[in-house]
């Protein structure tokens, strides 16, 4: 199944989605516009129904099933967003959905999928393993398997995002979006290249879960031996056959970003853009912030989903603050005498840094007699402020040690 999806397919999908999905807003990003020297916009699929663009492709696929197929039910595999899209779409057409999710799937995504009426099966450690289980279930029960990305109807549905972008930003020159299995970027490229061949379409993957770059080099889909990323929504170990064909022929480039890049992007979107976005939904912004790709403005970055576990958000915010130099973790070694800890904390306060937590210990075999170790978590105003604080502590005779140092 390698026949290309066409513009007419995407336009037909849009007619099907009328009244089902919402036209999501296109919001300007002042920080990105200033950094890139031209207009940058955010396509906010994080506020789509079910929290991501996935409902578009899922509904197009399921709504086209026959009455007999709907009666057999549908089955899918997903880390969360496709699961919610399938559950919502199945409920809208009156079909029972069974969704296989990895055992470590975020609890809010599991709960939301159940809330839309789906039956949940937690199987495997990755989406790929869940996919195998879902396909086996389909063969055993006759349920219709709804692939998360590798089907013409799914690709066509996802392509409707690009139709909206071209209408909302007619002078767009570059579109940047995250890539997992490739359904979204494939559909968007179909629509964009058909209507505006001059628009560059750029895909972005997490560096630690990037199957497309080696696949494109090999000329065929290649499976990663292992992968792990905070961007669970795009943690796919192998491109689809159909999506690979579309990406190879239509997408201008696929770049990668680090976990630190993703964390910084999430922090900026929350702090400056007031946008709640999951890691997979922020990789396009991460690529722009990190300079991973050269773009021509006006540029649109797709925020593909907003279904983030609050616990993960807390960890990501802390990680993003650290990556931005605003959250400092250090260990200070000093003499063990009364008032020493108070003096250390006072000096930190004099430099207007905020101590978040303190661990004071003597029982470390690496310490000299009469020496203590104080582990500190400190909030600062950025890299320059952190450097100033460290220099001041060292000038006062404190031995400052970072993680990994002796």
Coordinates of N, CA and C in Angstrom, one line a residue, residues 29 75 148 184 230 276 286 335 396:
X29 N 4.0 34.3 17.9 CA 5.0 34.0 19.0 C 6.1 35.2 18.9
X75 N -10.0 -1.3 16.9 CA -8.9 -1.5 17.8 C -7.8 -0.6 17.4
X148 N -2.2 4.2 13.6 CA -2.1 5.6 14.1 C -1.5 6.5 13.0
X184 N 1.2 13.0 10.3 CA 0.9 14.4 10.2 C 1.7 15.1 9.2
X230 N 11.3 11.8 26.3 CA 10.2 12.4 27.0 C 9.0 12.7 26.1
X276 N -0.1 25.2 27.1 CA 0.2 23.9 27.7 C 0.4 23.0 26.6
X286 N 11.1 23.6 19.5 CA 12.5 23.3 20.0 C 13.5 23.4 18.8
X335 N 33.9 23.8 55.9 CA 34.3 23.3 57.2 C 33.1 23.1 58.1
X396 N 34.9 33.2 48.2 CA 34.7 33.1 49.7 C 35.4 31.9 50.3

